[in-house]
């Protein structure tokens, strides 16, 4: 009798162990369990830890709540300004309602992937090339809204969407490179023109200042002569006074007027003789002025060099 009782207890214990082993379910921290009893959704979502179900009656399906990183394959499309591009992106999403993710959609991962691809092609057709290259934040937000709207019914929320790369045709790349080069050249020319304008204003101010003080022009001339003489070369600089050129112009004007007024009153020999005499006098005066000017400049240059030497010695 005792042996039979021990056998029954052992059999019951073994059956209980088999039942517990078949009914036990362990849900991880990042998962939630959805239980179906005889094909119908039963109860609330099972929390992480140890859970029991009825064997052969209940069926538990585990849903991962971690953020899923899903790359979107490159989609080729035509932008609003008729440029063919290839754009790829990446979607970050997670499940917030495990029951809806299991009941409302067959495969929520595949559904999100297809919705992301169609939304990406749609956003390419609505955008211009400049927006795809420089205004990606706005496009990312629009793409996120387009994917998130139907995903709410699937128990999925879109965390963020990022456009990864925009591939352009080679012809478009060359055109953009030429455009950038032309823009840089334009800016360089504008800077150069502005520099020339500022330099011309400074030169005009310097010319007015030297016109008010002729001695400044003379000192500038001496500085130039000294700078040329300091170099080891065989260059000879001979400044020609402006007064000499003006004197020659004033001397040539009366001679031309006198020749025009005499006309037929004098014969050709008298005119030639008078012109020759005037020309000789003008040349003689010009030579005297040039010689005197050269002597004055030589003396002034010598004095300036002597002052410079003394200043260096001190």
PDB file of C-alpha atoms in Angstrom:
ATOM      1  CA  UNK A   1       0.000   0.000   0.000  1.00  0.00           C
ATOM      2  CA  UNK A   2       2.748   2.354   0.868  1.00  0.00           C
ATOM      3  CA  UNK A   3       4.598   1.486  -2.258  1.00  0.00           C
ATOM      4  CA  UNK A   4       1.524   2.206  -4.367  1.00  0.00           C
ATOM      5  CA  UNK A   5       1.058   5.561  -2.633  1.00  0.00           C
ATOM      6  CA  UNK A   6       4.685   6.479  -3.262  1.00  0.00           C
ATOM      7  CA  UNK A   7       4.275   5.522  -6.902  1.00  0.00           C
ATOM      8  CA  UNK A   8       1.188   7.698  -7.278  1.00  0.00           C
ATOM      9  CA  UNK A   9       2.915  10.659  -5.632  1.00  0.00           C
ATOM     10  CA  UNK A  10       5.915  10.199  -7.875  1.00  0.00           C
ATOM     11  CA  UNK A  11       3.705  10.036 -10.943  1.00  0.00           C
ATOM     12  CA  UNK A  12       1.833  13.163  -9.901  1.00  0.00           C
ATOM     13  CA  UNK A  13       5.093  14.966  -9.213  1.00  0.00           C
ATOM     14  CA  UNK A  14       6.495  13.979 -12.575  1.00  0.00           C
ATOM     15  CA  UNK A  15       3.329  15.126 -14.285  1.00  0.00           C
ATOM     16  CA  UNK A  16       3.470  18.440 -12.444  1.00  0.00           C
ATOM     17  CA  UNK A  17       7.066  18.938 -13.468  1.00  0.00           C
ATOM     18  CA  UNK A  18       6.223  18.182 -17.081  1.00  0.00           C
ATOM     19  CA  UNK A  19       3.281  20.594 -16.921  1.00  0.00           C
ATOM     20  CA  UNK A  20       5.343  23.386 -15.390  1.00  0.00           C
ATOM     21  CA  UNK A  21       8.134  22.814 -17.893  1.00  0.00           C
ATOM     22  CA  UNK A  22       5.715  22.991 -20.810  1.00  0.00           C
ATOM     23  CA  UNK A  23       3.778  25.949 -19.395  1.00  0.00           C
ATOM     24  CA  UNK A  24       6.716  28.078 -18.299  1.00  0.00           C
ATOM     25  CA  UNK A  25       7.712  31.040 -20.424  1.00  0.00           C
ATOM     26  CA  UNK A  26      10.559  33.512 -19.763  1.00  0.00           C
ATOM     27  CA  UNK A  27      10.232  37.021 -21.150  1.00  0.00           C
ATOM     28  CA  UNK A  28      13.399  39.115 -21.368  1.00  0.00           C
ATOM     29  CA  UNK A  29      13.685  42.694 -20.155  1.00  0.00           C
ATOM     30  CA  UNK A  30      13.526  44.220 -23.657  1.00  0.00           C
ATOM     31  CA  UNK A  31      10.601  41.990 -24.740  1.00  0.00           C
ATOM     32  CA  UNK A  32       6.862  41.760 -24.145  1.00  0.00           C
ATOM     33  CA  UNK A  33       4.682  38.654 -24.489  1.00  0.00           C
ATOM     34  CA  UNK A  34       1.370  38.568 -26.341  1.00  0.00           C
ATOM     35  CA  UNK A  35      -0.770  35.536 -25.417  1.00  0.00           C
ATOM     36  CA  UNK A  36      -3.325  33.961 -27.752  1.00  0.00           C
ATOM     37  CA  UNK A  37      -5.790  31.519 -26.170  1.00  0.00           C
ATOM     38  CA  UNK A  38      -7.466  29.308 -28.714  1.00  0.00           C
ATOM     39  CA  UNK A  39      -6.555  31.861 -31.412  1.00  0.00           C
ATOM     40  CA  UNK A  40      -7.924  34.915 -29.575  1.00  0.00           C
ATOM     41  CA  UNK A  41      -5.943  37.671 -27.866  1.00  0.00           C
ATOM     42  CA  UNK A  42      -6.066  36.962 -24.153  1.00  0.00           C
ATOM     43  CA  UNK A  43      -5.391  39.323 -21.304  1.00  0.00           C
ATOM     44  CA  UNK A  44      -2.777  41.990 -21.019  1.00  0.00           C
ATOM     45  CA  UNK A  45       0.720  41.926 -22.370  1.00  0.00           C
ATOM     46  CA  UNK A  46       2.984  39.725 -20.276  1.00  0.00           C
ATOM     47  CA  UNK A  47       5.744  41.575 -18.457  1.00  0.00           C
ATOM     48  CA  UNK A  48       9.422  40.540 -18.318  1.00  0.00           C
ATOM     49  CA  UNK A  49      10.239  37.581 -16.105  1.00  0.00           C
ATOM     50  CA  UNK A  50       8.686  34.170 -15.460  1.00  0.00           C
ATOM     51  CA  UNK A  51       5.235  33.590 -16.917  1.00  0.00           C
ATOM     52  CA  UNK A  52       2.919  30.558 -17.146  1.00  0.00           C
ATOM     53  CA  UNK A  53       0.560  29.634 -19.953  1.00  0.00           C
ATOM     54  CA  UNK A  54      -1.781  26.728 -20.471  1.00  0.00           C
ATOM     55  CA  UNK A  55      -0.042  24.144 -22.630  1.00  0.00           C
ATOM     56  CA  UNK A  56      -1.756  23.265 -25.899  1.00  0.00           C
ATOM     57  CA  UNK A  57      -4.262  26.071 -25.279  1.00  0.00           C
ATOM     58  CA  UNK A  58      -2.236  29.252 -25.006  1.00  0.00           C
ATOM     59  CA  UNK A  59       0.413  30.433 -27.422  1.00  0.00           C
ATOM     60  CA  UNK A  60       2.774  33.298 -26.544  1.00  0.00           C
ATOM     61  CA  UNK A  61       4.443  35.485 -29.119  1.00  0.00           C
ATOM     62  CA  UNK A  62       7.333  37.661 -27.976  1.00  0.00           C
ATOM     63  CA  UNK A  63       7.810  41.180 -29.392  1.00  0.00           C
ATOM     64  CA  UNK A  64      11.116  43.072 -29.217  1.00  0.00           C
ATOM     65  CA  UNK A  65      10.806  46.662 -27.972  1.00  0.00           C
ATOM     66  CA  UNK A  66      14.342  47.752 -28.829  1.00  0.00           C
ATOM     67  CA  UNK A  67      14.967  50.462 -31.420  1.00  0.00           C
ATOM     68  CA  UNK A  68      15.428  48.901 -34.836  1.00  0.00           C
ATOM     69  CA  UNK A  69      17.897  50.398 -37.316  1.00  0.00           C
ATOM     70  CA  UNK A  70      16.700  49.708 -40.847  1.00  0.00           C
ATOM     71  CA  UNK A  71      18.587  50.959 -43.927  1.00  0.00           C
ATOM     72  CA  UNK A  72      16.442  52.020 -46.864  1.00  0.00           C
ATOM     73  CA  UNK A  73      17.777  50.801 -50.222  1.00  0.00           C
ATOM     74  CA  UNK A  74      18.860  53.521 -52.636  1.00  0.00           C
ATOM     75  CA  UNK A  75      15.897  54.879 -54.560  1.00  0.00           C
ATOM     76  CA  UNK A  76      16.288  56.509 -57.965  1.00  0.00           C
ATOM     77  CA  UNK A  77      13.977  59.350 -58.894  1.00  0.00           C
ATOM     78  CA  UNK A  78      13.635  62.665 -60.694  1.00  0.00           C
ATOM     79  CA  UNK A  79      13.565  65.838 -58.652  1.00  0.00           C
ATOM     80  CA  UNK A  80      11.192  68.721 -59.231  1.00  0.00           C
ATOM     81  CA  UNK A  81      13.855  70.523 -61.291  1.00  0.00           C
ATOM     82  CA  UNK A  82      14.289  67.441 -63.555  1.00  0.00           C
ATOM     83  CA  UNK A  83      17.528  66.007 -62.168  1.00  0.00           C
ATOM     84  CA  UNK A  84      17.968  62.248 -61.836  1.00  0.00           C
ATOM     85  CA  UNK A  85      19.369  61.288 -58.417  1.00  0.00           C
ATOM     86  CA  UNK A  86      19.804  58.208 -56.240  1.00  0.00           C
ATOM     87  CA  UNK A  87      19.056  58.694 -52.541  1.00  0.00           C
ATOM     88  CA  UNK A  88      19.377  56.245 -49.677  1.00  0.00           C
ATOM     89  CA  UNK A  89      18.380  56.716 -46.042  1.00  0.00           C
ATOM     90  CA  UNK A  90      18.081  54.977 -42.690  1.00  0.00           C
ATOM     91  CA  UNK A  91      15.034  54.621 -40.394  1.00  0.00           C
ATOM     92  CA  UNK A  92      15.049  54.240 -36.607  1.00  0.00           C
ATOM     93  CA  UNK A  93      11.811  52.885 -35.145  1.00  0.00           C
ATOM     94  CA  UNK A  94      10.517  50.820 -32.215  1.00  0.00           C
ATOM     95  CA  UNK A  95       7.353  48.991 -31.138  1.00  0.00           C
ATOM     96  CA  UNK A  96       5.242  50.788 -28.529  1.00  0.00           C
ATOM     97  CA  UNK A  97       2.120  48.585 -28.701  1.00  0.00           C
ATOM     98  CA  UNK A  98       3.028  44.886 -28.926  1.00  0.00           C
ATOM     99  CA  UNK A  99      -0.580  43.765 -29.373  1.00  0.00           C
ATOM    100  CA  UNK A 100      -1.155  46.060 -32.357  1.00  0.00           C
ATOM    101  CA  UNK A 101       2.208  45.069 -33.866  1.00  0.00           C
ATOM    102  CA  UNK A 102       1.138  41.412 -33.780  1.00  0.00           C
ATOM    103  CA  UNK A 103      -2.563  41.699 -34.614  1.00  0.00           C
ATOM    104  CA  UNK A 104      -2.843  44.667 -37.014  1.00  0.00           C
ATOM    105  CA  UNK A 105       0.003  43.820 -39.392  1.00  0.00           C
ATOM    106  CA  UNK A 106       1.513  40.558 -40.577  1.00  0.00           C
ATOM    107  CA  UNK A 107       5.157  41.725 -40.499  1.00  0.00           C
ATOM    108  CA  UNK A 108       5.681  45.213 -39.157  1.00  0.00           C
ATOM    109  CA  UNK A 109       9.372  45.293 -40.186  1.00  0.00           C
ATOM    110  CA  UNK A 110       8.562  44.581 -43.822  1.00  0.00           C
ATOM    111  CA  UNK A 111       5.669  47.057 -43.721  1.00  0.00           C
ATOM    112  CA  UNK A 112       7.888  49.844 -42.363  1.00  0.00           C
ATOM    113  CA  UNK A 113      10.558  49.062 -44.970  1.00  0.00           C
ATOM    114  CA  UNK A 114       8.121  49.295 -47.896  1.00  0.00           C
ATOM    115  CA  UNK A 115       6.504  52.460 -46.547  1.00  0.00           C
ATOM    116  CA  UNK A 116       9.945  54.050 -46.123  1.00  0.00           C
ATOM    117  CA  UNK A 117      10.895  53.270 -49.734  1.00  0.00           C
ATOM    118  CA  UNK A 118       7.704  54.715 -51.205  1.00  0.00           C
ATOM    119  CA  UNK A 119       7.916  57.787 -48.969  1.00  0.00           C
ATOM    120  CA  UNK A 120      11.536  58.360 -50.020  1.00  0.00           C
ATOM    121  CA  UNK A 121      10.620  58.233 -53.710  1.00  0.00           C
ATOM    122  CA  UNK A 122       7.748  60.626 -53.055  1.00  0.00           C
ATOM    123  CA  UNK A 123       9.960  63.091 -51.201  1.00  0.00           C
ATOM    124  CA  UNK A 124      12.494  63.008 -54.060  1.00  0.00           C
ATOM    125  CA  UNK A 125       9.825  63.974 -56.601  1.00  0.00           C
ATOM    126  CA  UNK A 126       8.578  66.860 -54.422  1.00  0.00           C
ATOM    127  CA  UNK A 127      12.000  68.364 -53.684  1.00  0.00           C
ATOM    128  CA  UNK A 128      14.597  70.242 -55.698  1.00  0.00           C
ATOM    129  CA  UNK A 129      18.261  69.306 -55.975  1.00  0.00           C
ATOM    130  CA  UNK A 130      19.420  72.180 -53.788  1.00  0.00           C
ATOM    131  CA  UNK A 131      17.060  71.040 -51.012  1.00  0.00           C
ATOM    132  CA  UNK A 132      18.404  67.489 -51.154  1.00  0.00           C
ATOM    133  CA  UNK A 133      21.968  68.758 -50.841  1.00  0.00           C
ATOM    134  CA  UNK A 134      21.636  71.582 -48.324  1.00  0.00           C
ATOM    135  CA  UNK A 135      18.236  71.407 -46.600  1.00  0.00           C
ATOM    136  CA  UNK A 136      18.192  67.825 -45.361  1.00  0.00           C
ATOM    137  CA  UNK A 137      16.811  68.592 -41.905  1.00  0.00           C
ATOM    138  CA  UNK A 138      13.500  69.711 -43.364  1.00  0.00           C
ATOM    139  CA  UNK A 139      13.357  66.712 -45.693  1.00  0.00           C
ATOM    140  CA  UNK A 140      14.121  64.341 -42.811  1.00  0.00           C
ATOM    141  CA  UNK A 141      11.211  65.746 -40.832  1.00  0.00           C
ATOM    142  CA  UNK A 142       8.834  65.452 -43.785  1.00  0.00           C
ATOM    143  CA  UNK A 143       9.961  61.893 -44.463  1.00  0.00           C
ATOM    144  CA  UNK A 144       9.478  60.991 -40.799  1.00  0.00           C
ATOM    145  CA  UNK A 145       5.908  62.310 -40.827  1.00  0.00           C
ATOM    146  CA  UNK A 146       5.064  60.398 -44.009  1.00  0.00           C
ATOM    147  CA  UNK A 147       6.268  57.086 -42.534  1.00  0.00           C
ATOM    148  CA  UNK A 148       4.910  57.650 -39.026  1.00  0.00           C
ATOM    149  CA  UNK A 149       1.320  58.332 -40.094  1.00  0.00           C
ATOM    150  CA  UNK A 150       0.434  54.740 -41.135  1.00  0.00           C
ATOM    151  CA  UNK A 151       2.887  53.175 -38.678  1.00  0.00           C
ATOM    152  CA  UNK A 152       0.852  54.382 -35.681  1.00  0.00           C
ATOM    153  CA  UNK A 153      -1.856  51.830 -36.476  1.00  0.00           C
ATOM    154  CA  UNK A 154       0.755  49.078 -36.467  1.00  0.00           C
ATOM    155  CA  UNK A 155       1.882  49.890 -32.923  1.00  0.00           C
ATOM    156  CA  UNK A 156       5.158  51.306 -34.231  1.00  0.00           C
ATOM    157  CA  UNK A 157       6.592  54.768 -33.734  1.00  0.00           C
ATOM    158  CA  UNK A 158       9.288  56.297 -35.927  1.00  0.00           C
ATOM    159  CA  UNK A 159      12.138  57.654 -33.825  1.00  0.00           C
ATOM    160  CA  UNK A 160      13.982  59.443 -36.648  1.00  0.00           C
ATOM    161  CA  UNK A 161      14.809  59.276 -40.350  1.00  0.00           C
ATOM    162  CA  UNK A 162      18.111  60.378 -41.875  1.00  0.00           C
ATOM    163  CA  UNK A 163      19.055  60.786 -45.538  1.00  0.00           C
ATOM    164  CA  UNK A 164      22.482  59.192 -45.909  1.00  0.00           C
ATOM    165  CA  UNK A 165      23.734  59.949 -49.390  1.00  0.00           C
ATOM    166  CA  UNK A 166      22.639  61.694 -52.584  1.00  0.00           C
ATOM    167  CA  UNK A 167      24.297  60.330 -55.732  1.00  0.00           C
ATOM    168  CA  UNK A 168      24.419  62.661 -58.749  1.00  0.00           C
ATOM    169  CA  UNK A 169      25.219  61.908 -62.398  1.00  0.00           C
ATOM    170  CA  UNK A 170      28.758  62.682 -63.557  1.00  0.00           C
ATOM    171  CA  UNK A 171      27.536  65.395 -65.924  1.00  0.00           C
ATOM    172  CA  UNK A 172      25.769  67.159 -63.066  1.00  0.00           C
ATOM    173  CA  UNK A 173      28.900  66.932 -60.892  1.00  0.00           C
ATOM    174  CA  UNK A 174      30.976  68.576 -63.632  1.00  0.00           C
ATOM    175  CA  UNK A 175      28.361  71.298 -64.097  1.00  0.00           C
ATOM    176  CA  UNK A 176      28.310  72.030 -60.378  1.00  0.00           C
ATOM    177  CA  UNK A 177      32.111  72.151 -60.308  1.00  0.00           C
ATOM    178  CA  UNK A 178      32.147  74.674 -63.167  1.00  0.00           C
ATOM    179  CA  UNK A 179      29.497  76.745 -61.417  1.00  0.00           C
ATOM    180  CA  UNK A 180      31.482  76.785 -58.172  1.00  0.00           C
ATOM    181  CA  UNK A 181      34.662  77.722 -60.045  1.00  0.00           C
ATOM    182  CA  UNK A 182      32.895  80.569 -61.866  1.00  0.00           C
ATOM    183  CA  UNK A 183      31.495  81.851 -58.580  1.00  0.00           C
ATOM    184  CA  UNK A 184      34.945  81.840 -56.954  1.00  0.00           C
ATOM    185  CA  UNK A 185      36.419  83.659 -59.968  1.00  0.00           C
ATOM    186  CA  UNK A 186      33.654  86.253 -59.770  1.00  0.00           C
ATOM    187  CA  UNK A 187      34.379  86.901 -56.104  1.00  0.00           C
ATOM    188  CA  UNK A 188      38.105  87.190 -56.841  1.00  0.00           C
ATOM    189  CA  UNK A 189      37.458  89.766 -59.556  1.00  0.00           C
ATOM    190  CA  UNK A 190      35.190  91.768 -57.292  1.00  0.00           C
ATOM    191  CA  UNK A 191      37.826  91.803 -54.558  1.00  0.00           C
ATOM    192  CA  UNK A 192      40.504  92.839 -57.057  1.00  0.00           C
ATOM    193  CA  UNK A 193      38.305  95.613 -58.467  1.00  0.00           C
ATOM    194  CA  UNK A 194      37.527  96.900 -54.976  1.00  0.00           C
ATOM    195  CA  UNK A 195      41.247  96.946 -54.154  1.00  0.00           C
ATOM    196  CA  UNK A 196      41.989  98.894 -57.344  1.00  0.00           C
ATOM    197  CA  UNK A 197      39.233 101.371 -56.495  1.00  0.00           C
ATOM    198  CA  UNK A 198      40.584 101.975 -53.011  1.00  0.00           C
ATOM    199  CA  UNK A 199      44.133 102.324 -54.343  1.00  0.00           C
ATOM    200  CA  UNK A 200      42.997 104.870 -56.939  1.00  0.00           C
ATOM    201  CA  UNK A 201      41.300 106.928 -54.216  1.00  0.00           C
ATOM    202  CA  UNK A 202      44.494 106.937 -52.153  1.00  0.00           C
ATOM    203  CA  UNK A 203      46.581 107.907 -55.192  1.00  0.00           C
ATOM    204  CA  UNK A 204      44.188 110.755 -55.974  1.00  0.00           C
ATOM    205  CA  UNK A 205      44.512 112.041 -52.413  1.00  0.00           C
ATOM    206  CA  UNK A 206      48.299 111.807 -52.650  1.00  0.00           C
ATOM    207  CA  UNK A 207      48.283 113.699 -55.961  1.00  0.00           C
ATOM    208  CA  UNK A 208      46.206 116.536 -54.443  1.00  0.00           C
ATOM    209  CA  UNK A 209      48.538 116.697 -51.443  1.00  0.00           C
ATOM    210  CA  UNK A 210      51.652 116.888 -53.644  1.00  0.00           C
ATOM    211  CA  UNK A 211      50.005 119.528 -55.829  1.00  0.00           C
ATOM    212  CA  UNK A 212      49.565 121.747 -52.760  1.00  0.00           C
ATOM    213  CA  UNK A 213      53.202 121.234 -51.691  1.00  0.00           C
ATOM    214  CA  UNK A 214      55.600 120.978 -54.670  1.00  0.00           C
ATOM    215  CA  UNK A 215      58.519 120.259 -52.353  1.00  0.00           C
ATOM    216  CA  UNK A 216      56.938 116.936 -51.489  1.00  0.00           C
ATOM    217  CA  UNK A 217      57.068 115.913 -55.135  1.00  0.00           C
ATOM    218  CA  UNK A 218      60.714 116.947 -55.257  1.00  0.00           C
ATOM    219  CA  UNK A 219      61.526 114.861 -52.157  1.00  0.00           C
ATOM    220  CA  UNK A 220      59.690 111.923 -53.632  1.00  0.00           C
ATOM    221  CA  UNK A 221      61.765 112.246 -56.791  1.00  0.00           C
ATOM    222  CA  UNK A 222      64.965 112.277 -54.756  1.00  0.00           C
ATOM    223  CA  UNK A 223      63.865 109.206 -52.829  1.00  0.00           C
ATOM    224  CA  UNK A 224      63.249 107.401 -56.101  1.00  0.00           C
ATOM    225  CA  UNK A 225      66.689 108.378 -57.405  1.00  0.00           C
ATOM    226  CA  UNK A 226      68.324 107.176 -54.197  1.00  0.00           C
ATOM    227  CA  UNK A 227      66.427 103.886 -54.329  1.00  0.00           C
ATOM    228  CA  UNK A 228      67.556 103.284 -57.906  1.00  0.00           C
ATOM    229  CA  UNK A 229      71.147 104.283 -57.110  1.00  0.00           C
ATOM    230  CA  UNK A 230      71.274 101.910 -54.134  1.00  0.00           C
ATOM    231  CA  UNK A 231      70.915  98.904 -56.452  1.00  0.00           C
ATOM    232  CA  UNK A 232      74.038  97.498 -58.093  1.00  0.00           C
ATOM    233  CA  UNK A 233      73.122  98.157 -61.684  1.00  0.00           C
ATOM    234  CA  UNK A 234      74.108 100.380 -64.576  1.00  0.00           C
ATOM    235  CA  UNK A 235      70.793 102.189 -64.879  1.00  0.00           C
ATOM    236  CA  UNK A 236      71.078 105.972 -65.281  1.00  0.00           C
ATOM    237  CA  UNK A 237      68.021 107.957 -64.268  1.00  0.00           C
ATOM    238  CA  UNK A 238      67.771 111.491 -65.669  1.00  0.00           C
ATOM    239  CA  UNK A 239      64.613 113.291 -64.531  1.00  0.00           C
ATOM    240  CA  UNK A 240      63.165 115.702 -67.093  1.00  0.00           C
ATOM    241  CA  UNK A 241      61.534 118.739 -65.501  1.00  0.00           C
ATOM    242  CA  UNK A 242      57.925 119.336 -66.371  1.00  0.00           C
ATOM    243  CA  UNK A 243      58.636 123.055 -66.725  1.00  0.00           C
ATOM    244  CA  UNK A 244      60.900 122.285 -69.686  1.00  0.00           C
ATOM    245  CA  UNK A 245      58.121 120.496 -71.525  1.00  0.00           C
ATOM    246  CA  UNK A 246      55.739 123.371 -70.844  1.00  0.00           C
ATOM    247  CA  UNK A 247      58.330 125.883 -72.073  1.00  0.00           C
ATOM    248  CA  UNK A 248      58.747 123.930 -75.301  1.00  0.00           C
ATOM    249  CA  UNK A 249      55.001 123.910 -75.800  1.00  0.00           C
ATOM    250  CA  UNK A 250      54.726 127.671 -75.229  1.00  0.00           C
ATOM    251  CA  UNK A 251      57.655 128.311 -77.580  1.00  0.00           C
ATOM    252  CA  UNK A 252      56.182 126.134 -80.321  1.00  0.00           C
ATOM    253  CA  UNK A 253      52.763 127.831 -80.243  1.00  0.00           C
ATOM    254  CA  UNK A 254      53.927 131.451 -81.178  1.00  0.00           C
ATOM    255  CA  UNK A 255      56.185 130.078 -83.891  1.00  0.00           C
ATOM    256  CA  UNK A 256      53.278 128.196 -85.435  1.00  0.00           C
ATOM    257  CA  UNK A 257      50.973 131.226 -85.164  1.00  0.00           C
ATOM    258  CA  UNK A 258      53.590 133.579 -86.699  1.00  0.00           C
ATOM    259  CA  UNK A 259      54.183 131.229 -89.561  1.00  0.00           C
ATOM    260  CA  UNK A 260      50.439 131.064 -90.229  1.00  0.00           C
ATOM    261  CA  UNK A 261      49.934 134.856 -90.161  1.00  0.00           C
ATOM    262  CA  UNK A 262      52.867 135.804 -92.399  1.00  0.00           C
ATOM    263  CA  UNK A 263      51.603 133.358 -95.054  1.00  0.00           C
ATOM    264  CA  UNK A 264      52.243 134.899 -98.449  1.00  0.00           C
ATOM    265  CA  UNK A 265      53.997 138.052 -97.021  1.00  0.00           C
ATOM    266  CA  UNK A 266      57.356 136.350 -96.682  1.00  0.00           C
ATOM    267  CA  UNK A 267      58.990 133.948 -98.988  1.00  0.00           C
ATOM    268  CA  UNK A 268      59.881 130.347 -98.149  1.00  0.00           C
ATOM    269  CA  UNK A 269      63.573 131.056 -97.423  1.00  0.00           C
ATOM    270  CA  UNK A 270      62.807 133.716 -94.817  1.00  0.00           C
ATOM    271  CA  UNK A 271      60.371 131.369 -93.036  1.00  0.00           C
ATOM    272  CA  UNK A 272      62.885 128.551 -92.954  1.00  0.00           C
ATOM    273  CA  UNK A 273      65.589 130.851 -91.619  1.00  0.00           C
ATOM    274  CA  UNK A 274      63.314 132.233 -88.896  1.00  0.00           C
ATOM    275  CA  UNK A 275      62.174 128.770 -87.846  1.00  0.00           C
ATOM    276  CA  UNK A 276      65.747 127.535 -87.759  1.00  0.00           C
ATOM    277  CA  UNK A 277      66.772 130.511 -85.603  1.00  0.00           C
ATOM    278  CA  UNK A 278      63.822 130.018 -83.199  1.00  0.00           C
ATOM    279  CA  UNK A 279      64.483 126.329 -82.981  1.00  0.00           C
ATOM    280  CA  UNK A 280      68.136 126.903 -82.190  1.00  0.00           C
ATOM    281  CA  UNK A 281      67.252 129.391 -79.491  1.00  0.00           C
ATOM    282  CA  UNK A 282      64.700 127.014 -77.978  1.00  0.00           C
ATOM    283  CA  UNK A 283      67.154 124.127 -78.023  1.00  0.00           C
ATOM    284  CA  UNK A 284      69.835 126.305 -76.474  1.00  0.00           C
ATOM    285  CA  UNK A 285      67.506 127.440 -73.714  1.00  0.00           C
ATOM    286  CA  UNK A 286      66.328 123.865 -73.148  1.00  0.00           C
ATOM    287  CA  UNK A 287      69.919 122.660 -72.905  1.00  0.00           C
ATOM    288  CA  UNK A 288      70.753 125.404 -70.413  1.00  0.00           C
ATOM    289  CA  UNK A 289      67.694 124.568 -68.329  1.00  0.00           C
ATOM    290  CA  UNK A 290      68.430 120.845 -68.471  1.00  0.00           C
ATOM    291  CA  UNK A 291      72.026 121.358 -67.446  1.00  0.00           C
ATOM    292  CA  UNK A 292      71.067 123.698 -64.620  1.00  0.00           C
ATOM    293  CA  UNK A 293      68.327 121.295 -63.482  1.00  0.00           C
ATOM    294  CA  UNK A 294      70.726 118.332 -63.556  1.00  0.00           C
ATOM    295  CA  UNK A 295      73.280 120.256 -61.503  1.00  0.00           C
ATOM    296  CA  UNK A 296      70.624 121.223 -58.944  1.00  0.00           C
ATOM    297  CA  UNK A 297      69.358 117.650 -58.707  1.00  0.00           C
ATOM    298  CA  UNK A 298      72.911 116.338 -58.329  1.00  0.00           C
ATOM    299  CA  UNK A 299      73.606 118.768 -55.525  1.00  0.00           C
ATOM    300  CA  UNK A 300      70.348 117.958 -53.794  1.00  0.00           C
ATOM    301  CA  UNK A 301      70.978 114.224 -54.137  1.00  0.00           C
ATOM    302  CA  UNK A 302      74.476 114.669 -52.725  1.00  0.00           C
ATOM    303  CA  UNK A 303      73.145 116.619 -49.775  1.00  0.00           C
ATOM    304  CA  UNK A 304      70.466 113.997 -49.149  1.00  0.00           C
ATOM    305  CA  UNK A 305      73.030 111.182 -49.303  1.00  0.00           C
ATOM    306  CA  UNK A 306      75.298 113.058 -46.895  1.00  0.00           C
ATOM    307  CA  UNK A 307      72.422 113.562 -44.450  1.00  0.00           C
ATOM    308  CA  UNK A 308      71.522 109.912 -44.746  1.00  0.00           C
ATOM    309  CA  UNK A 309      75.118 108.861 -44.096  1.00  0.00           C
ATOM    310  CA  UNK A 310      75.313 111.069 -41.024  1.00  0.00           C
ATOM    311  CA  UNK A 311      72.034 109.725 -39.720  1.00  0.00           C
ATOM    312  CA  UNK A 312      73.289 106.159 -40.160  1.00  0.00           C
ATOM    313  CA  UNK A 313      76.564 106.944 -38.383  1.00  0.00           C
ATOM    314  CA  UNK A 314      74.711 108.528 -35.460  1.00  0.00           C
TER     315      UNK A 314
END
